[in-house]
mmCIF file of C-alpha atoms and ligand atoms in Angstrom:
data_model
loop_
_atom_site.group_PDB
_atom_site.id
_atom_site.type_symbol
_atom_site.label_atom_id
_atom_site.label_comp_id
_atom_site.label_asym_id
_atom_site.label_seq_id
_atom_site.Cartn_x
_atom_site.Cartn_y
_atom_site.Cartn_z
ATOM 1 C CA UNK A 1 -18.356 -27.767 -62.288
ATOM 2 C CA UNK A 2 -19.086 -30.027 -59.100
ATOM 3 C CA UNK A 3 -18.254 -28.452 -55.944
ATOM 4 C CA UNK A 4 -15.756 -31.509 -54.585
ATOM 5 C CA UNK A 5 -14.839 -30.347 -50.497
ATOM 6 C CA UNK A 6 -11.566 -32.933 -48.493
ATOM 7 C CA UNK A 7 -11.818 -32.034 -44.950
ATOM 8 C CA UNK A 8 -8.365 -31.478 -43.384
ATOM 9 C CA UNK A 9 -8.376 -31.513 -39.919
ATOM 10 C CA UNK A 10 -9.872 -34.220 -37.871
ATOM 11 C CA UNK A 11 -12.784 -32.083 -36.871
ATOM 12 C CA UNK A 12 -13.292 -29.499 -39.295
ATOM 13 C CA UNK A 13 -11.958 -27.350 -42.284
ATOM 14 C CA UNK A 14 -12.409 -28.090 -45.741
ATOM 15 C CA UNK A 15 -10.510 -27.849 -49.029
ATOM 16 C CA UNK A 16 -13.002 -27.075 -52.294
ATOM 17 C CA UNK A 17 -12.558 -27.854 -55.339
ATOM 18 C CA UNK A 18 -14.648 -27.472 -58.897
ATOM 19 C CA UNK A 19 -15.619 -23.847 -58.214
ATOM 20 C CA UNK A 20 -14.148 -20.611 -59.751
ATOM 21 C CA UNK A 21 -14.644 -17.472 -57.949
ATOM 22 C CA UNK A 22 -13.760 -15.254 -60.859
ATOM 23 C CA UNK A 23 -17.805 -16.499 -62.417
ATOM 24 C CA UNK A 24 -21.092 -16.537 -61.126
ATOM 25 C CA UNK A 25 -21.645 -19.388 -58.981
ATOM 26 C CA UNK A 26 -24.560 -21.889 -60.041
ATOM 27 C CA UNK A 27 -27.631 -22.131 -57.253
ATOM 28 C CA UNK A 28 -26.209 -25.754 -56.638
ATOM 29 C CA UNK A 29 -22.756 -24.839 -56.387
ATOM 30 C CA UNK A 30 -23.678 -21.963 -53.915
ATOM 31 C CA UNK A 31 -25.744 -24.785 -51.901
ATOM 32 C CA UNK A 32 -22.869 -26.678 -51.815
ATOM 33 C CA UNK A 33 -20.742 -24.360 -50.397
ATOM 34 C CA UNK A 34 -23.365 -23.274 -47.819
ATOM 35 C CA UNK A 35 -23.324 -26.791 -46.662
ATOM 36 C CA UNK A 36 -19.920 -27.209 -46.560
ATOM 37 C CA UNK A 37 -19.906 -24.680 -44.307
ATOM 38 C CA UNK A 38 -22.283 -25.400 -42.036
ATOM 39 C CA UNK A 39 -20.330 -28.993 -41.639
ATOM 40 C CA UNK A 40 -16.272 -28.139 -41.658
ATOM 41 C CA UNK A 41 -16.847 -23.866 -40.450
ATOM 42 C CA UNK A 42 -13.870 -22.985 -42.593
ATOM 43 C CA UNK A 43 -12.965 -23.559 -46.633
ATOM 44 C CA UNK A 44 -10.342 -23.124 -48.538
ATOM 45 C CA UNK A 45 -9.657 -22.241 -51.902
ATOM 46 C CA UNK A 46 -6.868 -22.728 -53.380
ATOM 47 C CA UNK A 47 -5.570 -20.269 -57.104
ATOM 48 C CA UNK A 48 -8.599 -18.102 -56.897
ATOM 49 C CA UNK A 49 -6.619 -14.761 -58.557
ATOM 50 C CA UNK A 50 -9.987 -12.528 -58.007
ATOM 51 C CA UNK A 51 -10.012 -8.894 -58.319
ATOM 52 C CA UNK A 52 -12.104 -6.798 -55.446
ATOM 53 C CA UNK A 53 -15.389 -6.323 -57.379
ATOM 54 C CA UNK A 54 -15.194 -10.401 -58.065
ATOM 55 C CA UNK A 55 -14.782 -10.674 -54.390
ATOM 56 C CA UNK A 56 -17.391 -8.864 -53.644
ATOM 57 C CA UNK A 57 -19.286 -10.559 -56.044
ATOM 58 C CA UNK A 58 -18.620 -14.085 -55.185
ATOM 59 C CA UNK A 59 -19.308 -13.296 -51.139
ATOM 60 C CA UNK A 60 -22.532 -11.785 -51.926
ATOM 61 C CA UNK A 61 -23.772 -15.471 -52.689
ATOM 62 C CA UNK A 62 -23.977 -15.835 -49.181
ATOM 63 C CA UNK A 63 -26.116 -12.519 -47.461
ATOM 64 C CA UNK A 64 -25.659 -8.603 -47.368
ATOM 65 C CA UNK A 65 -21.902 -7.184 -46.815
ATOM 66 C CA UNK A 66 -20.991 -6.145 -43.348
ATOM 67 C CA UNK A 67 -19.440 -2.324 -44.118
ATOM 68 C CA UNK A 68 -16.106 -2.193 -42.328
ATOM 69 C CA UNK A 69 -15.892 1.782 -40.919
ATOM 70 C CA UNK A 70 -15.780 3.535 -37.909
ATOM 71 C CA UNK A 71 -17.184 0.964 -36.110
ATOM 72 C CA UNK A 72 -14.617 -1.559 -36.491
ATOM 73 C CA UNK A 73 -11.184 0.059 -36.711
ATOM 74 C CA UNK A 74 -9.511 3.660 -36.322
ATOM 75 C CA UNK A 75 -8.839 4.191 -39.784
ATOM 76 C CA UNK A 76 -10.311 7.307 -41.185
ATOM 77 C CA UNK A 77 -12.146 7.167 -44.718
ATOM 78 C CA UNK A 78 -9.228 9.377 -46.360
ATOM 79 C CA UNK A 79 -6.707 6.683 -45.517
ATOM 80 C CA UNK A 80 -8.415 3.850 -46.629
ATOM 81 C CA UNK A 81 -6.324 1.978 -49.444
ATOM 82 C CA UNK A 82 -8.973 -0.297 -50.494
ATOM 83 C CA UNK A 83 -13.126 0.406 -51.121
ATOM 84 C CA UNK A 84 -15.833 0.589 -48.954
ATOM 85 C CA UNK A 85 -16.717 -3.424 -49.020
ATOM 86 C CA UNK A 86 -13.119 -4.245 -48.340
ATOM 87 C CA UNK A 87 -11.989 -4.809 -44.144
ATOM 88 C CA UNK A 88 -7.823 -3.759 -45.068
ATOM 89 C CA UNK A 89 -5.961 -6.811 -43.249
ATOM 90 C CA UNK A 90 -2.628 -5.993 -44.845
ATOM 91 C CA UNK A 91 0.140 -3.957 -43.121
ATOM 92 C CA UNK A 92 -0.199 -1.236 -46.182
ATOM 93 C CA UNK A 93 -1.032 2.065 -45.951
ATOM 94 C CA UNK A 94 -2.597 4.039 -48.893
ATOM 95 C CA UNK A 95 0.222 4.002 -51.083
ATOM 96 C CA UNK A 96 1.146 0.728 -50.792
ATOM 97 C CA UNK A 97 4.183 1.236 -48.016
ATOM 98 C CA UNK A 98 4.322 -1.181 -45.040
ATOM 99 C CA UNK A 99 3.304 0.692 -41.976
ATOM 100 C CA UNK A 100 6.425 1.845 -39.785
ATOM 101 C CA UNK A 101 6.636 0.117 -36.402
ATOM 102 C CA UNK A 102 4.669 2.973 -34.529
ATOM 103 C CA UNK A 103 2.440 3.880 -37.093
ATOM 104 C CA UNK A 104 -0.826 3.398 -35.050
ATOM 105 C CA UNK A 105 -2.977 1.947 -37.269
ATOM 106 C CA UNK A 106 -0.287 -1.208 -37.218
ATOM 107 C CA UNK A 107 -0.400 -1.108 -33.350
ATOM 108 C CA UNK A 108 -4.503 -1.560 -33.583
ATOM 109 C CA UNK A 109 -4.294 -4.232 -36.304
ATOM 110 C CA UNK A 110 -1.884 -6.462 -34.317
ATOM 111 C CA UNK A 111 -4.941 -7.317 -32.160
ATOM 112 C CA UNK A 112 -5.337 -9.884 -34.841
ATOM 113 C CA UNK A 113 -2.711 -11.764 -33.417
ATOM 114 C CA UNK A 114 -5.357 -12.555 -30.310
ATOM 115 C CA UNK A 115 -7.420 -15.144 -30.743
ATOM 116 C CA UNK A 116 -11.005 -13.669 -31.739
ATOM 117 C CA UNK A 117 -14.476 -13.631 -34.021
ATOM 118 C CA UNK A 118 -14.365 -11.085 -36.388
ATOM 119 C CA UNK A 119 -17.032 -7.930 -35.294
ATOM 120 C CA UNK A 120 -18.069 -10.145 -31.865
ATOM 121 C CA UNK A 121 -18.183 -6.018 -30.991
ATOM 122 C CA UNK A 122 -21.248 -5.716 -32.910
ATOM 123 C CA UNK A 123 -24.583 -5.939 -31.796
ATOM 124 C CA UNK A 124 -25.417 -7.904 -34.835
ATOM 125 C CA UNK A 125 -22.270 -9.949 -35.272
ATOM 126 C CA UNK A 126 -20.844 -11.128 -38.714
ATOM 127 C CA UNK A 127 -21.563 -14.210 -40.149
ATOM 128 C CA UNK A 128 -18.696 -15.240 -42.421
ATOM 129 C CA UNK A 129 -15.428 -13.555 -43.532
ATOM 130 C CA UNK A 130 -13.864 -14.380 -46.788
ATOM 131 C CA UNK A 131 -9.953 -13.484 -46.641
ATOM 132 C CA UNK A 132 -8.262 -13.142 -49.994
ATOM 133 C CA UNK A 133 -4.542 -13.926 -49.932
ATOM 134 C CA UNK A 134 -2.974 -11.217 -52.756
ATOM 135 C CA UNK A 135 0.353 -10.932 -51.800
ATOM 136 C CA UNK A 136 1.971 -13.315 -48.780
ATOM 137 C CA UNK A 137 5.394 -12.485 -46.677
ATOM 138 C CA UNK A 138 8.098 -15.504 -47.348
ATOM 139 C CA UNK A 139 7.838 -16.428 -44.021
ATOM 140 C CA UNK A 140 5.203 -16.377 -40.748
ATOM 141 C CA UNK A 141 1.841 -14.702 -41.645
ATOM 142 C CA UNK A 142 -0.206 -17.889 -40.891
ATOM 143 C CA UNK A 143 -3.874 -17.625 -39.672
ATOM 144 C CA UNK A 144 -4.832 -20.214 -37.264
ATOM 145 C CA UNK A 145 -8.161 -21.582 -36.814
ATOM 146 C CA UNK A 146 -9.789 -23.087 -33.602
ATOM 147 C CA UNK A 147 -13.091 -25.120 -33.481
ATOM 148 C CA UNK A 148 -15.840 -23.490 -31.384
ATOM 149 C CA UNK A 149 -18.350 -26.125 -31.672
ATOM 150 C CA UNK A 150 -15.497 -29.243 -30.826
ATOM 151 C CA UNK A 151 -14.024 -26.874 -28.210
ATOM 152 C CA UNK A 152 -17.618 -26.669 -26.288
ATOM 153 C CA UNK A 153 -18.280 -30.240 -26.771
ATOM 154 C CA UNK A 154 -15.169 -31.414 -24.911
ATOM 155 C CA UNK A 155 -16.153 -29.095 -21.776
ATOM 156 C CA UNK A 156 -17.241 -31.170 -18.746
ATOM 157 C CA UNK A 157 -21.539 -31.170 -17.908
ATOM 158 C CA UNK A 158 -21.024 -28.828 -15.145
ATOM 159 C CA UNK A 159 -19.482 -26.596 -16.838
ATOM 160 C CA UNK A 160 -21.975 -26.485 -19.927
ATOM 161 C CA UNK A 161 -24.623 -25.994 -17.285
ATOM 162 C CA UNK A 162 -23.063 -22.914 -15.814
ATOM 163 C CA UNK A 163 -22.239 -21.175 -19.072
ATOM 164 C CA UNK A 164 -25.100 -21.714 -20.481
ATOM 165 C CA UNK A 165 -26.956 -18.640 -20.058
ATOM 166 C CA UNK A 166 -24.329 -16.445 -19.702
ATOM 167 C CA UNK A 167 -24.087 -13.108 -21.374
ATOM 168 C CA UNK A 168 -20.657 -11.386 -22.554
ATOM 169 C CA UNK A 169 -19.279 -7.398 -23.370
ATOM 170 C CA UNK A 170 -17.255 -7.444 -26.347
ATOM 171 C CA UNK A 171 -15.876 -4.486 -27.099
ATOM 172 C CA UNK A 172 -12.001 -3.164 -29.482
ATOM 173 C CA UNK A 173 -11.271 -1.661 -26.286
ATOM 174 C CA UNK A 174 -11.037 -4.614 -24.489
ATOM 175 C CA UNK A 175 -9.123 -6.565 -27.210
ATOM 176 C CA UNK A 176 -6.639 -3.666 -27.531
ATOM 177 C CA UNK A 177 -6.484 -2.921 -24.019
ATOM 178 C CA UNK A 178 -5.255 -6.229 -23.660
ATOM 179 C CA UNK A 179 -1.816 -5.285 -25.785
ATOM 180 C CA UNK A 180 -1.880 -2.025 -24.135
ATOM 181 C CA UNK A 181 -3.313 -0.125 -26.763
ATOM 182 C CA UNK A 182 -5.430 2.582 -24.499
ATOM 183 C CA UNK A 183 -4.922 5.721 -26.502
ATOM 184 C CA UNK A 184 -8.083 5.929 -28.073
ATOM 185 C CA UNK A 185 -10.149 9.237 -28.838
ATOM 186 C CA UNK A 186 -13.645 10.311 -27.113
ATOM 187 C CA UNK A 187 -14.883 9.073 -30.659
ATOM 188 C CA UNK A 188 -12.971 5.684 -31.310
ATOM 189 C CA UNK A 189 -14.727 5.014 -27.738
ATOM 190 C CA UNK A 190 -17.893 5.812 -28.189
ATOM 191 C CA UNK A 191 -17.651 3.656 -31.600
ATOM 192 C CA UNK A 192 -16.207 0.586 -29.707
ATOM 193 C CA UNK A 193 -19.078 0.625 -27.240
ATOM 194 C CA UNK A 194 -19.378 -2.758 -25.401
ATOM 195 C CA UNK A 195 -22.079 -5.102 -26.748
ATOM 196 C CA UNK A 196 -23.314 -8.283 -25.475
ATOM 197 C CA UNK A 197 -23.128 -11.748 -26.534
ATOM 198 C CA UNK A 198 -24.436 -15.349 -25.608
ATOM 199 C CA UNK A 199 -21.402 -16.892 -24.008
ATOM 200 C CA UNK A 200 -22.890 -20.299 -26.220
ATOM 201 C CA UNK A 201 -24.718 -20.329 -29.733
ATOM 202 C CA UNK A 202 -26.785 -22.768 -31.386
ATOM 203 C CA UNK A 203 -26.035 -22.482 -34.878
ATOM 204 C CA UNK A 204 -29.043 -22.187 -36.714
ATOM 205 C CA UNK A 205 -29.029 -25.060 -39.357
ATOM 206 C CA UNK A 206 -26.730 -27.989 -37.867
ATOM 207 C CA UNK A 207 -28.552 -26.954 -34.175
ATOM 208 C CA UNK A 208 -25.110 -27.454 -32.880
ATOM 209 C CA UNK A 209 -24.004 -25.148 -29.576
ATOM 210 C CA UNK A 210 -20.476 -23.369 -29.907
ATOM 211 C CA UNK A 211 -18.544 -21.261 -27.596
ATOM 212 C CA UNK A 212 -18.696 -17.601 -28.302
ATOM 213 C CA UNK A 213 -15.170 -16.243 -27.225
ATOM 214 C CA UNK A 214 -13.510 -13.387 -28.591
ATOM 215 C CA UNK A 215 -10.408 -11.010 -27.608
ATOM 216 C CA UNK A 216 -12.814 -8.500 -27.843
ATOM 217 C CA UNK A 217 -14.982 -10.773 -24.783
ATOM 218 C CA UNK A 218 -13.896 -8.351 -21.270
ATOM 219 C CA UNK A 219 -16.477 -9.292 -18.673
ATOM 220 C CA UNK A 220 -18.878 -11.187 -18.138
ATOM 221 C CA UNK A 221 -22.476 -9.620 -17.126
ATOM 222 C CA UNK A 222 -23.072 -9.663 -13.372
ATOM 223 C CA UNK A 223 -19.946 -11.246 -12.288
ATOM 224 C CA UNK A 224 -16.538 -9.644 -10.752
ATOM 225 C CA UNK A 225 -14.167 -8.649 -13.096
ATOM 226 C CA UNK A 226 -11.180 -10.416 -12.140
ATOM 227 C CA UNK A 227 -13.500 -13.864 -12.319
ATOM 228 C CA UNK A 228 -14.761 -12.993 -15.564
ATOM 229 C CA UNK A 229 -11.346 -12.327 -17.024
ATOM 230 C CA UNK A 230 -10.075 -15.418 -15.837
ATOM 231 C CA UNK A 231 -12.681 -17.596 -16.324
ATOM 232 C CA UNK A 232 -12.747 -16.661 -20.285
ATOM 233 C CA UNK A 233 -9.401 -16.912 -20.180
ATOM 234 C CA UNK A 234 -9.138 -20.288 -18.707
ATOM 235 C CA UNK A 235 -12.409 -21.386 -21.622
ATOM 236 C CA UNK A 236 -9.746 -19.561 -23.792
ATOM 237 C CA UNK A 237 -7.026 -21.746 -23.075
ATOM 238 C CA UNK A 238 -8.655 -24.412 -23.282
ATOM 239 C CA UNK A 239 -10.987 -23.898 -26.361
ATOM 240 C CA UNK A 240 -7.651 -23.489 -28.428
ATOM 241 C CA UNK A 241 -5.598 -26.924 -27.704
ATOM 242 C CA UNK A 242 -4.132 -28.411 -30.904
ATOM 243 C CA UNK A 243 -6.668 -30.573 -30.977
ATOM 244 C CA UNK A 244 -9.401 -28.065 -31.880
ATOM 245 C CA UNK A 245 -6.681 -25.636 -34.071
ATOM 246 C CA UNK A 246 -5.634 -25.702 -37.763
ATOM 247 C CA UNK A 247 -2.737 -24.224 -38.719
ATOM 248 C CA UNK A 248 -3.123 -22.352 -42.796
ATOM 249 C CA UNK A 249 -0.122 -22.178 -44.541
ATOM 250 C CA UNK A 250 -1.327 -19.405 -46.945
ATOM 251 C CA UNK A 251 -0.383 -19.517 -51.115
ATOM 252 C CA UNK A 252 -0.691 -16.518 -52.933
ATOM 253 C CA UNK A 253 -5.099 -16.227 -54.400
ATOM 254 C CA UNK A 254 -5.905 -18.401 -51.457
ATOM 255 C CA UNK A 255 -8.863 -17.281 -50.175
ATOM 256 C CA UNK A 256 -10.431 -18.451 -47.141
ATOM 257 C CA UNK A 257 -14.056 -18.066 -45.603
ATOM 258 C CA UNK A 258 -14.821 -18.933 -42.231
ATOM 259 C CA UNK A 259 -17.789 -19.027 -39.905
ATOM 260 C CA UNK A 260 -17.342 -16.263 -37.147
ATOM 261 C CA UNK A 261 -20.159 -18.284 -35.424
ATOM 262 C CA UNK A 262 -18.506 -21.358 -34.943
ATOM 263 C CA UNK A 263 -14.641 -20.527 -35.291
ATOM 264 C CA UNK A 264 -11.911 -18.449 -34.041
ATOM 265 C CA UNK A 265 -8.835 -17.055 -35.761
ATOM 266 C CA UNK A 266 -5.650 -15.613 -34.934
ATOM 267 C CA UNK A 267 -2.972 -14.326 -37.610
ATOM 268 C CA UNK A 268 0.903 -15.622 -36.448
ATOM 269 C CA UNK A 269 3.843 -12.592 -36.687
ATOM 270 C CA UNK A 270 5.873 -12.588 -39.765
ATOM 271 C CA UNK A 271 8.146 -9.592 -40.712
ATOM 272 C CA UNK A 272 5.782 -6.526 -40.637
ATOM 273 C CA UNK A 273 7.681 -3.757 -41.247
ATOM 274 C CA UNK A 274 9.679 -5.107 -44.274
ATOM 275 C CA UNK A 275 7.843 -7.829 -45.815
ATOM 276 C CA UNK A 276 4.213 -7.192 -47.987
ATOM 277 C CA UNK A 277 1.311 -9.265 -46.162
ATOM 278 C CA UNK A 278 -1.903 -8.080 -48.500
ATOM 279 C CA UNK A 279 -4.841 -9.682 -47.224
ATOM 280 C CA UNK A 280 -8.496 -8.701 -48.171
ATOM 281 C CA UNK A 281 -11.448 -9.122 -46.576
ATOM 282 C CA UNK A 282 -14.935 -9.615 -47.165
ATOM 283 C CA UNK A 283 -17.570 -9.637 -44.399
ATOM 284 C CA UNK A 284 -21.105 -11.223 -44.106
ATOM 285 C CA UNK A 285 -23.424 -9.450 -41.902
ATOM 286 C CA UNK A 286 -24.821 -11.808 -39.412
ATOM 287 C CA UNK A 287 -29.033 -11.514 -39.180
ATOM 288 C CA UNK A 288 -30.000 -11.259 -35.434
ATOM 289 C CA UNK A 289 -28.547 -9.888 -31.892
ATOM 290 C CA UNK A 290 -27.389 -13.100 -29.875
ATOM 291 C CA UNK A 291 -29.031 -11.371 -27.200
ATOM 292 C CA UNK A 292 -31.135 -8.545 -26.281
ATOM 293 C CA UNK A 293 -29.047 -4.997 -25.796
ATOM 294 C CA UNK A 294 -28.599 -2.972 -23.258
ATOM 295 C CA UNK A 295 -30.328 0.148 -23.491
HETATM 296 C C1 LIG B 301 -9.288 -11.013 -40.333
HETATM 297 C C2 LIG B 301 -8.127 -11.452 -39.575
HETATM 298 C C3 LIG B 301 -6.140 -12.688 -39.983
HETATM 299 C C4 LIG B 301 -5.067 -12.692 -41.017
HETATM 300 O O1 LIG B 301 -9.166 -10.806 -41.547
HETATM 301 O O2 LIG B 301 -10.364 -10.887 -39.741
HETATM 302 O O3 LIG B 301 -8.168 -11.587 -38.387
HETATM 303 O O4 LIG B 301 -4.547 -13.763 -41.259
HETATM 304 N N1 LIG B 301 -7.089 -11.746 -40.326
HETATM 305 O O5 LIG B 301 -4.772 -11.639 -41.560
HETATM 306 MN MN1 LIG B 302 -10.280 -11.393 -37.787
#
């Protein structure tokens, strides 16, 4: 099958068609994907009804899995609902029940609802997610997307010169701090230590420079707090303007992959304590630091 991409936004995302994720993918029709995503950042495919292992399977065309685990969220491995490759996006807990309103683990996961870049609290970043759509509330439950590379070409010169060089924390405690989530254990902290991060990337193939903002982003190295928070917040603002944002309306086996690199996402509110939202994820591990650590 030829790999057939429409782009539907006026500066990125793409919809795919010819390819089904439930077989192997040809060399060419992995190519063509990798392209594609190089050019629109995000695809979408639409009635892919895969099971995890084809998941798995199909995202492996495109580098090593990034393990979800202690590094990335408070769930403990004897509550996990799903396997070891699989980042749980759904408001499920291990039997399938919709997590009560104070059930903590829903608190933590409605940091999702901030704008972000999945694992930006990762000294080696992810590349792509891959978000399988298996079961979708009747209303709500969108997941924006925002245009990194559009959103840093539109800044003014002066600007691009002073960011240029700048260096970021990322860190869950920031992002949750931000919704007031601050009960975290002496271990959850010392998992979610800050990293840092370019504030701009050069993506490696197109050469084109991108913003690197995050939720997770909570200072910015050398300056005064209150200036960093407000000057990310102001790029924020600013970085997501309709312009730069597309809006998924998700169908049931949509699955979408997007380039942490070059996008942002945000999931909308729906019903969360009575209506199913089970969405899977699939992570590719990025291949380099965007900067050099901290010791
Ligand atoms: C994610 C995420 C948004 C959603 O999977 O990384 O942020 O729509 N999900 O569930
Ligand atoms: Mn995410």
């Amino acid at each position: 099958m030829t790999v057939k991409i429409r782009q539907l936004h006026p500066v990125f995302v793409g919809e795919v068609d010819g390819v089904d994720l439930k077989r192997p993918l040809t060399p060419d029709q992995v190519a063509a994907i990798d392209a594609g995503m190089d050019r629109y950042a995000v695809l979408i495919f639409h009635d892919q009804d895969i099971t995890d292992a084809q998941q798995t399977a199909f995202s492996r065309n495109f580098g090593d899995l990034e393990l979800p685990g202690a590094a990335s969220n408070i769930t403990k491995p004897a509550d996990r609902r799903l396997g070891p490759e699989l980042a749980d996006v759904s408001n499920l807990d291990r039997e399938n029940r919709v997590f009560d309103r104070t059930d903590r683990h829903r608190m933590f996961n409605l940091g999702n609802r901030l704008w972000h870049s999945d694992s930006s609290f990762r000294a080696i970043p992810a590349k792509y997610s891959l978000l399988s759509a298996r079961a979708i509330p009747a209303t709500g439950g969108n997941t924006e997307f925002a245009d990194m590379r559009a959103a840093y070409d539109a800044l003014d010169d002066a600007t691009k010169a002073e960011i240029e060089d700048l260096v970021c924390e990322h860190s869950l405690i920031y992002s949750r701090g931000l919704l007031g989530f601050d009960e975290l254990s002496d271990d959850e902290k010392a998992n979610f230590k800050p990293v840092r991060q370019r504030l701009v990337r050069t993506h490696p193939v197109t050469g084109r420079k991108s913003l690197y903002l995050s939720a997770h982003a909570g200072t910015i190295v050398g300056w005064p707090m209150p200036e960093a928070r407000i000057f990310l917040r102001d790029l924020m603002e600013d970085a997501t303007k309709p312009e730069f944002v597309h809006i998924h309306e998700w169908h049931p086996h949509d699955l979408v992959i997007w380039d942490n690199r070059q996008t942002m996402h945000r999931v909308r509110r729906f019903n969360d304590t009575t209506e199913i939202r089970d969405m899977r994820r699939t992570t590719i591990a990025g291949d380099a630091p965007t900067v050099t650590q901290a010791a």
